[in-house]
Each structure stands twice: as structure tokens, then as C-alpha cells.
Short mmCIF file of C-alpha atoms and ligand atoms in Angstrom, two decimals:
data_model
loop_
_atom_site.label_atom_id
_atom_site.label_comp_id
_atom_site.label_asym_id
_atom_site.label_seq_id
_atom_site.Cartn_x
_atom_site.Cartn_y
_atom_site.Cartn_z
CA MET A 99 151.11 -123.37 -79.37
CA LYS A 100 151.56 -119.83 -78.23
CA GLU A 101 152.91 -118.86 -81.64
CA GLN A 102 150.03 -120.71 -83.28
CA LEU A 103 147.52 -118.72 -81.25
CA GLU A 104 149.23 -115.43 -81.97
CA LEU A 105 149.30 -116.23 -85.68
CA ILE A 106 145.63 -117.11 -85.64
CA LYS A 107 144.86 -113.80 -83.91
CA SER A 108 146.89 -111.58 -86.21
CA ASN A 109 145.67 -113.32 -89.38
CA ALA A 110 142.11 -113.20 -88.12
CA LEU A 111 142.23 -109.48 -87.36
CA THR A 112 143.72 -108.69 -90.78
CA ALA A 113 141.16 -110.86 -92.56
CA LEU A 114 138.29 -109.31 -90.61
CA ASP A 115 139.50 -105.81 -91.44
CA ALA A 116 139.49 -106.73 -95.12
CA ALA A 117 135.96 -108.21 -95.11
CA GLU A 118 133.49 -105.90 -96.87
CA THR A 119 130.17 -107.73 -96.81
CA PRO A 120 127.99 -109.43 -94.19
CA ALA A 121 128.44 -112.72 -96.10
CA ALA A 122 132.28 -112.48 -96.02
CA LEU A 123 132.09 -111.73 -92.31
CA GLU A 124 129.90 -114.77 -91.62
CA GLU A 125 132.25 -116.98 -93.60
CA LEU A 126 135.18 -115.79 -91.46
CA ARG A 127 133.26 -116.32 -88.21
CA VAL A 128 132.66 -119.98 -89.11
CA LYS A 129 136.26 -120.42 -90.24
CA LEU A 130 137.74 -118.89 -87.06
CA LEU A 131 135.34 -119.73 -84.25
CA GLY A 132 133.16 -122.57 -85.59
CA LYS A 133 133.31 -126.21 -84.42
CA LYS A 134 135.65 -127.04 -87.24
CA GLY A 135 137.41 -123.70 -86.97
CA GLU A 136 141.06 -122.89 -86.45
CA LEU A 137 140.76 -121.95 -82.78
CA THR A 138 138.83 -125.12 -81.92
CA ALA A 139 141.49 -127.16 -83.66
CA VAL A 140 144.16 -125.60 -81.45
CA LEU A 141 142.12 -126.09 -78.30
CA LYS A 142 141.75 -129.76 -79.11
CA GLN A 143 145.50 -130.07 -78.63
CA MET A 144 145.34 -128.76 -75.03
CA GLY A 145 145.34 -132.31 -73.73
CA LYS A 146 148.92 -132.69 -74.85
CA LEU A 147 150.10 -129.83 -72.63
CA SER A 148 151.58 -130.06 -69.16
CA PRO A 149 149.28 -129.20 -66.23
CA GLU A 150 151.23 -125.95 -65.68
CA GLU A 151 150.96 -124.84 -69.26
CA ARG A 152 147.27 -125.68 -69.63
CA PRO A 153 145.72 -122.77 -67.69
CA VAL A 154 148.13 -120.28 -69.29
CA MET A 155 147.30 -121.46 -72.80
CA GLY A 156 143.64 -121.67 -71.87
CA GLN A 157 143.65 -118.06 -70.81
CA MET A 158 145.50 -117.03 -73.95
CA ALA A 159 143.07 -118.93 -76.17
CA ASN A 160 140.17 -117.18 -74.46
CA SER A 161 141.71 -113.76 -74.99
CA VAL A 162 142.27 -114.57 -78.69
CA ARG A 163 138.62 -115.60 -78.97
CA SER A 164 137.47 -112.38 -77.25
CA ALA A 165 139.67 -110.27 -79.50
CA ILE A 166 138.25 -111.98 -82.60
CA GLU A 167 134.67 -111.66 -81.31
CA GLU A 168 135.17 -107.99 -80.54
CA LYS A 169 136.57 -107.37 -83.99
CA LEU A 170 133.70 -109.30 -85.57
CA GLU A 171 131.18 -107.13 -83.77
CA GLU A 172 133.01 -103.94 -84.74
CA ARG A 173 133.15 -104.93 -88.41
CA LYS A 174 129.52 -106.00 -88.36
CA THR A 175 128.43 -102.56 -87.18
CA ALA A 176 130.69 -100.82 -89.70
CA ILE A 177 129.55 -102.95 -92.65
CA HIS A 178 125.89 -102.54 -91.69
CA ALA A 179 126.34 -98.75 -91.65
CA ALA A 180 128.12 -98.80 -95.02
CA VAL A 181 125.39 -100.94 -96.60
CA LEU A 182 122.70 -98.58 -95.30
CA GLU A 183 124.59 -95.56 -96.54
CA ALA A 184 124.94 -97.06 -100.03
CA LYS A 185 121.23 -97.93 -100.10
CA LEU A 186 120.20 -94.41 -99.09
CA ALA A 187 122.50 -92.89 -101.71
CA ALA A 188 121.07 -95.17 -104.43
CA GLU A 189 117.46 -94.37 -103.51
CA ALA A 190 117.92 -90.64 -103.06
CA ILE A 191 115.18 -88.48 -104.63
CA ASP A 192 115.88 -84.98 -105.81
CA VAL A 193 112.76 -83.17 -104.68
CA THR A 194 113.83 -80.04 -106.53
CA ILE A 195 113.43 -81.65 -110.01
CA PRO A 196 110.30 -80.14 -111.62
CA GLY A 197 107.41 -82.66 -111.73
CA GLU A 198 105.64 -83.87 -114.87
CA THR A 199 102.44 -81.90 -115.41
CA VAL A 200 99.33 -84.02 -115.82
CA ALA A 201 97.01 -82.65 -118.50
CA MET A 202 93.66 -81.81 -116.88
CA GLY A 203 90.43 -81.81 -118.83
CA HIS A 204 87.55 -79.47 -118.11
CA GLN A 205 83.81 -79.34 -118.49
CA HIS A 206 82.44 -79.27 -122.04
CA PRO A 207 81.58 -75.65 -122.96
CA MET A 208 77.92 -76.52 -123.35
CA ASN A 209 77.84 -78.01 -119.85
CA MET A 210 79.55 -74.88 -118.52
CA VAL A 211 76.67 -72.79 -119.87
CA LEU A 212 74.10 -75.35 -118.62
CA GLN A 213 75.64 -75.13 -115.15
CA GLU A 214 75.45 -71.33 -115.27
CA ILE A 215 71.78 -71.45 -116.30
CA LYS A 216 70.89 -74.03 -113.63
CA ASP A 217 72.59 -71.89 -110.97
CA ILE A 218 70.55 -68.84 -112.01
CA PHE A 219 67.24 -70.75 -111.91
CA VAL A 220 68.07 -72.45 -108.62
CA GLY A 221 68.71 -68.94 -107.28
CA MET A 222 65.15 -68.04 -108.39
CA GLY A 223 63.71 -71.01 -106.47
CA TYR A 224 63.39 -73.63 -109.23
CA THR A 225 63.86 -77.36 -108.57
CA VAL A 226 66.03 -79.12 -111.18
CA VAL A 227 64.70 -82.53 -112.31
CA ASP A 228 65.68 -85.24 -114.79
CA GLY A 229 63.45 -87.46 -116.94
CA PRO A 230 63.46 -90.27 -119.50
CA GLU A 231 64.77 -89.80 -123.05
CA VAL A 232 62.70 -92.79 -124.24
CA GLU A 233 59.21 -91.44 -123.78
CA LEU A 234 55.58 -92.42 -124.36
CA ALA A 235 53.63 -90.55 -127.05
CA SER A 236 50.98 -89.83 -124.41
CA TYR A 237 53.47 -87.69 -122.44
CA ASN A 238 55.39 -86.30 -125.41
CA PHE A 239 52.23 -85.35 -127.35
CA THR A 240 48.73 -86.34 -126.23
CA ARG A 241 48.61 -84.96 -122.70
CA LEU A 242 50.39 -81.82 -123.98
CA ASN A 243 47.30 -81.21 -126.12
CA ILE A 244 49.10 -82.22 -129.34
CA GLU A 245 46.36 -84.12 -131.14
CA GLU A 246 46.61 -87.15 -133.45
CA GLY A 247 47.61 -86.07 -136.95
CA HIS A 248 49.66 -83.06 -135.76
CA PRO A 249 52.67 -82.72 -138.11
CA SER A 250 55.21 -83.03 -135.25
CA ARG A 251 53.88 -86.57 -134.58
CA ASP A 252 54.78 -87.61 -138.12
CA ARG A 253 57.19 -90.52 -138.56
CA SER A 254 59.28 -88.30 -140.81
CA ASP A 255 59.96 -85.95 -137.86
CA THR A 256 60.10 -88.30 -134.86
CA PHE A 257 62.16 -91.39 -134.02
CA TYR A 258 59.66 -94.11 -133.04
CA PHE A 259 60.53 -97.51 -131.58
CA ASP A 260 57.28 -99.23 -132.57
CA ASP A 261 54.81 -99.39 -135.46
CA ASN A 262 51.95 -97.91 -133.40
CA ASN A 263 53.74 -94.60 -132.78
CA GLU A 264 53.51 -95.07 -129.03
CA ILE A 265 57.13 -95.23 -127.87
CA LEU A 266 59.64 -92.66 -129.08
CA LEU A 267 62.78 -90.66 -128.42
CA ARG A 268 61.34 -87.52 -126.84
CA THR A 269 61.23 -84.66 -129.35
CA GLN A 270 61.09 -82.03 -126.59
CA THR A 271 61.54 -81.73 -122.83
CA SER A 272 57.91 -80.58 -122.47
CA PRO A 273 56.71 -84.08 -121.39
CA MET A 274 58.55 -83.29 -118.15
CA GLN A 275 55.78 -80.73 -117.46
CA ILE A 276 53.24 -83.59 -117.35
CA ARG A 277 55.54 -85.90 -115.36
CA TYR A 278 56.18 -83.17 -112.79
CA MET A 279 52.56 -82.04 -112.43
CA GLU A 280 51.48 -85.68 -112.00
CA ASN A 281 53.50 -85.83 -108.80
CA HIS A 282 53.57 -82.25 -107.53
CA LYS A 283 50.78 -79.87 -106.71
CA PRO A 284 51.03 -76.07 -107.13
CA PRO A 285 52.69 -73.82 -106.23
CA LEU A 286 55.53 -75.37 -108.24
CA CYS A 287 58.68 -74.18 -110.03
CA MET A 288 60.68 -76.78 -111.97
CA LEU A 289 63.53 -76.88 -114.45
CA ALA A 290 64.19 -79.99 -116.59
CA PRO A 291 67.26 -79.92 -118.82
CA GLY A 292 67.94 -82.85 -121.15
CA ARG A 293 68.53 -84.33 -124.58
CA VAL A 294 65.86 -84.31 -127.29
CA PHE A 295 65.80 -85.96 -130.71
CA ARG A 296 64.36 -85.03 -134.10
CA LYS A 297 64.86 -86.22 -137.66
CA ASP A 298 66.71 -83.03 -138.65
CA GLU A 299 69.63 -82.68 -141.05
CA ALA A 300 72.64 -81.16 -139.31
CA ASP A 301 73.53 -77.58 -140.31
CA ALA A 302 74.93 -74.49 -138.55
CA THR A 303 71.86 -74.28 -136.26
CA HIS A 304 70.30 -77.79 -136.40
CA SER A 305 71.26 -81.25 -135.18
CA PRO A 306 69.25 -84.52 -134.84
CA MET A 307 70.11 -84.53 -131.13
CA PHE A 308 70.17 -81.37 -129.09
CA HIS A 309 69.44 -80.14 -125.59
CA GLN A 310 66.51 -78.22 -124.18
CA ILE A 311 65.84 -76.76 -120.78
CA GLU A 312 62.19 -76.97 -119.86
CA GLY A 313 60.80 -74.63 -117.25
CA LEU A 314 57.40 -74.68 -115.56
CA VAL A 315 55.84 -72.42 -112.96
CA VAL A 316 52.28 -73.04 -111.71
CA ALA A 317 50.65 -71.14 -108.87
CA GLU A 318 47.76 -68.77 -108.25
CA ASP A 319 47.69 -65.53 -110.28
CA ILE A 320 50.65 -66.28 -112.56
CA THR A 321 50.56 -63.97 -115.61
CA MET A 322 52.37 -63.41 -118.90
CA GLY A 323 54.19 -60.58 -117.06
CA ASP A 324 55.79 -63.15 -114.76
CA LEU A 325 56.87 -65.14 -117.83
CA LYS A 326 58.48 -62.13 -119.51
CA GLY A 327 60.12 -61.01 -116.28
CA ALA A 328 61.65 -64.40 -115.60
CA LEU A 329 62.97 -64.82 -119.15
CA ILE A 330 64.37 -61.30 -119.51
CA ASN A 331 66.01 -61.66 -116.10
CA ILE A 332 67.74 -64.88 -117.06
CA MET A 333 68.86 -63.57 -120.46
CA GLN A 334 70.40 -60.50 -118.84
CA LYS A 335 72.18 -62.70 -116.32
CA ILE A 336 73.60 -64.90 -119.10
CA TYR A 337 74.36 -62.29 -121.76
CA GLY A 338 74.78 -59.10 -119.77
CA HIS A 339 72.42 -56.21 -119.09
CA ASP A 340 72.54 -54.86 -122.65
CA ALA A 341 71.33 -58.22 -124.07
CA GLN A 342 68.96 -57.62 -126.99
CA VAL A 343 65.98 -59.99 -127.03
CA ARG A 344 62.57 -59.87 -128.67
CA PHE A 345 59.29 -61.75 -128.16
CA ARG A 346 57.19 -62.86 -131.13
CA PRO A 347 53.69 -64.32 -131.01
CA HIS A 348 53.70 -68.01 -131.91
CA HIS A 349 51.55 -71.11 -131.55
CA PHE A 350 52.18 -74.13 -129.36
CA PRO A 351 49.33 -76.56 -128.59
CA PHE A 352 50.26 -76.74 -124.89
CA THR A 353 50.35 -73.00 -124.20
CA GLU A 354 47.86 -70.22 -124.81
CA PRO A 355 48.92 -67.55 -125.56
CA SER A 356 52.32 -68.64 -126.85
CA CYS A 357 55.43 -66.83 -127.99
CA GLU A 358 58.98 -67.32 -129.09
CA MET A 359 61.95 -65.35 -127.83
CA ASP A 360 64.90 -64.47 -130.07
CA MET A 361 68.33 -63.13 -129.22
CA GLN A 362 70.15 -60.71 -131.46
CA CYS A 363 72.71 -62.65 -133.56
CA HIS A 364 76.14 -62.43 -131.91
CA LYS A 365 77.88 -62.81 -135.29
CA CYS A 366 76.28 -60.03 -137.36
CA HIS A 367 74.86 -58.00 -134.43
CA GLY A 368 71.40 -58.02 -135.95
CA THR A 369 72.37 -56.76 -139.42
CA GLY A 370 72.03 -60.17 -141.12
CA GLU A 371 75.25 -59.56 -143.05
CA VAL A 372 78.92 -60.30 -142.52
CA ASP A 373 81.45 -58.78 -144.99
CA GLY A 374 78.68 -58.14 -147.51
CA LYS A 375 77.49 -61.77 -147.35
CA VAL A 376 74.41 -63.29 -145.68
CA CYS A 377 75.33 -64.14 -142.06
CA SER A 378 75.76 -67.92 -141.87
CA THR A 379 74.99 -68.10 -138.16
CA CYS A 380 71.48 -66.59 -138.33
CA HIS A 381 70.85 -67.16 -142.09
CA GLY A 382 70.48 -63.38 -142.53
CA GLU A 383 67.69 -63.06 -139.95
CA GLY A 384 69.70 -60.91 -137.55
CA TRP A 385 68.03 -62.85 -134.71
CA ILE A 386 68.42 -66.37 -133.36
CA GLU A 387 65.42 -68.19 -131.92
CA LEU A 388 66.29 -69.30 -128.39
CA LEU A 389 63.11 -70.56 -126.85
CA GLY A 390 59.39 -71.19 -127.03
CA ALA A 391 57.14 -70.21 -124.15
CA GLY A 392 53.63 -69.38 -123.11
CA MET A 393 50.88 -69.62 -120.52
CA VAL A 394 50.13 -73.28 -119.73
CA HIS A 395 46.98 -74.35 -121.63
CA PRO A 396 44.02 -75.03 -119.29
CA LYS A 397 43.62 -78.48 -120.90
CA VAL A 398 47.21 -79.39 -119.94
CA LEU A 399 46.54 -78.39 -116.33
CA GLU A 400 43.32 -80.47 -116.40
CA ASN A 401 45.22 -83.43 -117.88
CA CYS A 402 47.33 -83.38 -114.72
CA GLY A 403 44.44 -82.95 -112.28
CA ILE A 404 45.09 -79.24 -111.60
CA ASP A 405 42.12 -76.87 -111.53
CA PRO A 406 42.66 -74.20 -114.26
CA GLU A 407 40.07 -71.97 -112.58
CA LYS A 408 42.26 -71.74 -109.50
CA TYR A 409 45.76 -72.01 -110.91
CA SER A 410 47.63 -70.62 -113.89
CA GLY A 411 51.20 -71.04 -115.01
CA PHE A 412 53.84 -70.37 -117.60
CA ALA A 413 56.24 -72.72 -119.35
CA PHE A 414 59.24 -72.36 -121.59
CA GLY A 415 61.68 -74.55 -123.51
CA ILE A 416 65.14 -73.08 -124.05
CA GLY A 417 67.48 -74.38 -126.78
CA LEU A 418 70.69 -74.99 -124.85
CA GLU A 419 73.12 -75.22 -127.79
CA ARG A 420 71.93 -71.96 -129.27
CA THR A 421 72.12 -70.26 -125.90
CA ALA A 422 75.68 -71.56 -125.47
CA MET A 423 76.59 -70.39 -129.01
CA GLY A 424 75.57 -66.84 -128.16
CA ARG A 425 77.15 -66.97 -124.72
CA LEU A 426 80.51 -68.29 -125.99
CA LYS A 427 80.41 -66.69 -129.49
CA ILE A 428 80.40 -70.01 -131.34
CA ASN A 429 79.34 -69.65 -134.97
CA ASP A 430 78.48 -73.23 -135.92
CA LEU A 431 76.40 -75.62 -133.82
CA ARG A 432 78.25 -78.66 -135.19
CA LEU A 433 81.43 -77.56 -133.38
CA ILE A 434 79.65 -78.28 -130.09
CA PHE A 435 79.18 -81.94 -131.08
CA ASP A 436 82.43 -82.59 -132.98
CA ASN A 437 84.48 -82.70 -129.76
CA ASP A 438 87.64 -81.51 -131.50
CA VAL A 439 90.07 -80.75 -128.64
CA ARG A 440 91.47 -77.75 -130.53
CA PHE A 441 87.99 -76.27 -130.22
CA LEU A 442 87.27 -77.45 -126.68
CA ASN A 443 90.61 -76.15 -125.36
CA GLN A 444 89.54 -72.59 -126.18
CA PHE A 445 87.09 -72.50 -123.27
N1 DAH B 12 58.67 -77.77 -126.65
C1 DAH B 12 58.76 -76.66 -127.57
C2 DAH B 12 59.66 -77.01 -128.73
O1 DAH B 12 60.38 -77.97 -128.64
C3 DAH B 12 59.31 -75.45 -126.89
C4 DAH B 12 58.33 -74.89 -125.90
C5 DAH B 12 57.38 -73.98 -126.30
C6 DAH B 12 58.35 -75.31 -124.59
C7 DAH B 12 56.49 -73.45 -125.41
C8 DAH B 12 57.44 -74.77 -123.70
C9 DAH B 12 56.52 -73.84 -124.13
O2 DAH B 12 57.43 -75.13 -122.41
O3 DAH B 12 55.66 -73.34 -123.24
O4 DAH B 12 59.62 -76.34 -129.71
#
């Protein structure tokens, strides 16, 4: 029995040393120490021993069990450490490998210029507002003093939704003047950028959808001088202090007097020619029309419940695409709408 126990011990220790996984270790534990294990089998034979031998063998069996248990524990710790080590090695991340760059987009060039313009006007005390693109003819035309039969109301120029010419895609941002004055009393300073729609063929300077920035200032003692000052100031801020602009008399039903402001063509620098040919950006004019403006017509003020005897104001409507073309030296308006990334990436 003594030999049996010694054999069990030495075999067990060798086998435990060779075990590499937690599963192999568990299998050995059951085989050596379990109810049907080798040691138990030996202990079952104790009854056959003499009373003198029994305690000696008992003690020996216990020491074999302790030795096996100790070894089991030692191997368990070692295997656990090895498994953890292998896992850490497999999951290691090399933080020095360069990362993959994610391509970032940016604002559309036209929105960059819009943002610039808004910032300038906000700095001058204007409130920026938004309004509907589907508009009523009463706001888009009638209350702006554009009477029935005016050519701009024609179905060939305007996108209508109904047969009575009452609901339309706004052809200008000027209806925002009426909407604002309905809800605000002077003194007031507002800026309303947005999309407008006209039945225009697309060419280098026209598109059926484009953007305008409407401005309106109404207070006591506002004059044409204030209008010119504000517009020249903004143009110099956008285009630099040597910006060349000119004012021409014009007619708009909702302002009196009215004017248009042009900017010198950035392509031909006012000569109207490029390489001996007519400049395609300004059609040979040398100037590009940027905005319409004027002193708010007394009837428009009255239509909004504002006393024209007490208050006066100026208004303007800037063409955003054309302003952006000059600011960013873009020669063809259609490029702004094509959304070709090769173009957009240049800004
Ligand atoms: N709404 C005009 C247009 O689309 C531009 C304009 C002219 C706006 C004079 C104004 C203004 O506010 O006072 O042609």
C-alpha cells in the first residue's frame, strides 16, 4: 500500500506538471481526488490493514493528498497567468500605427459667403429671420405695391400652384418685408436670406432657383444716405476697401426712389473683354448687378400699419450667388449648383 501511495503521488505530480489547460487540470483533479479517484480507491482498502498500520497509512495518504492539492493549486495559478498572458499578447494594439484619416466635408462655398454676410449685418444690429418659400401673391406682390397685370406676376415668369394666381413659389425675398413689419414696429432692422424661384433659363448668371438676402431698416429720419452708407460698408467688408461699386437709378414698385448697385466684374476688371473676346461672366458689361434697393414706398409702410409721415426706411435685395461669385472669383453661376466635388474642394 505504501508503494501504491508513492506511485500515485509521483505519477500525479508528473501528470500535473504536464497539464497545460484549466480543462486538463480539472480532469486530473477528478481522476486523482474524486470519489471514484485513485486515492479514494486506495483508502477504501484501509479496512484490510492491521490496527498498527492504519494510522501510519492514514497519515501517509493525507500527505499524498496535500501534496497533490498543493501542486494543483500551483499549476492552476501558473496556467491562469499563462492564459492571461496569451490573451493580452493576442489583443495587443500598436498605438504608434498611423490612424486612417476620415475625409471631412466643409460648408458649401455659397453658405460660407452667406455666413460672412450675416455676420457683418448682425454686427450692424440687424436681426436675421427666415420665411416661407411657398408664399401668397398678396405678400409676394400686392402688399408690395405690385399691381395686378404687372409683368412679374405673369404665369410665364412665376411658378404658381393654383389657377387663380394666389399661391406661388416666392419670386423674391421682399415679401419678408411685409411679414416682418406685420409683427414688428419701428425702429427695426432685419435681414432675411432665402431661396427664390423664377422661370429663368440657366446661363452663366441666371438660374430658376437662386438666393437673395433681403434687408429692411425702418425708423425715424432714415434717408438714402443711410442706404448708400450701409451698402458701401458691407461691400467693402466683403470685397475689400478698394471694391468698385456703382449705383444706377432703377424702378421697383415697393421703393421710391429705387436703384440698383453693380460690382465691377471680377473676370474682366470692368473692361468687358477677356483675351479679345466678350467677357462671358458679365456679358461684356464690365459690371455685375448685385442688388436692388431703395427707400420703402409710403404705400408699403401703410399696408403694414406704419405711419409714413412719421417713419421712413430703406430696403435692399442682394443676389447671393452673384455676390459669392465675385467674392470667390467663380466665373459661372451653374458651378455653384452642380455640386461637383472637384469644384467644391477648391474652397
Ligand atoms: N426684390 C427685388 C428683386 O428681386 C430686389 C429688391 C429691390 C429688393 C429693391 C428690395 C428693394 O428690398 O428695395 O429684383
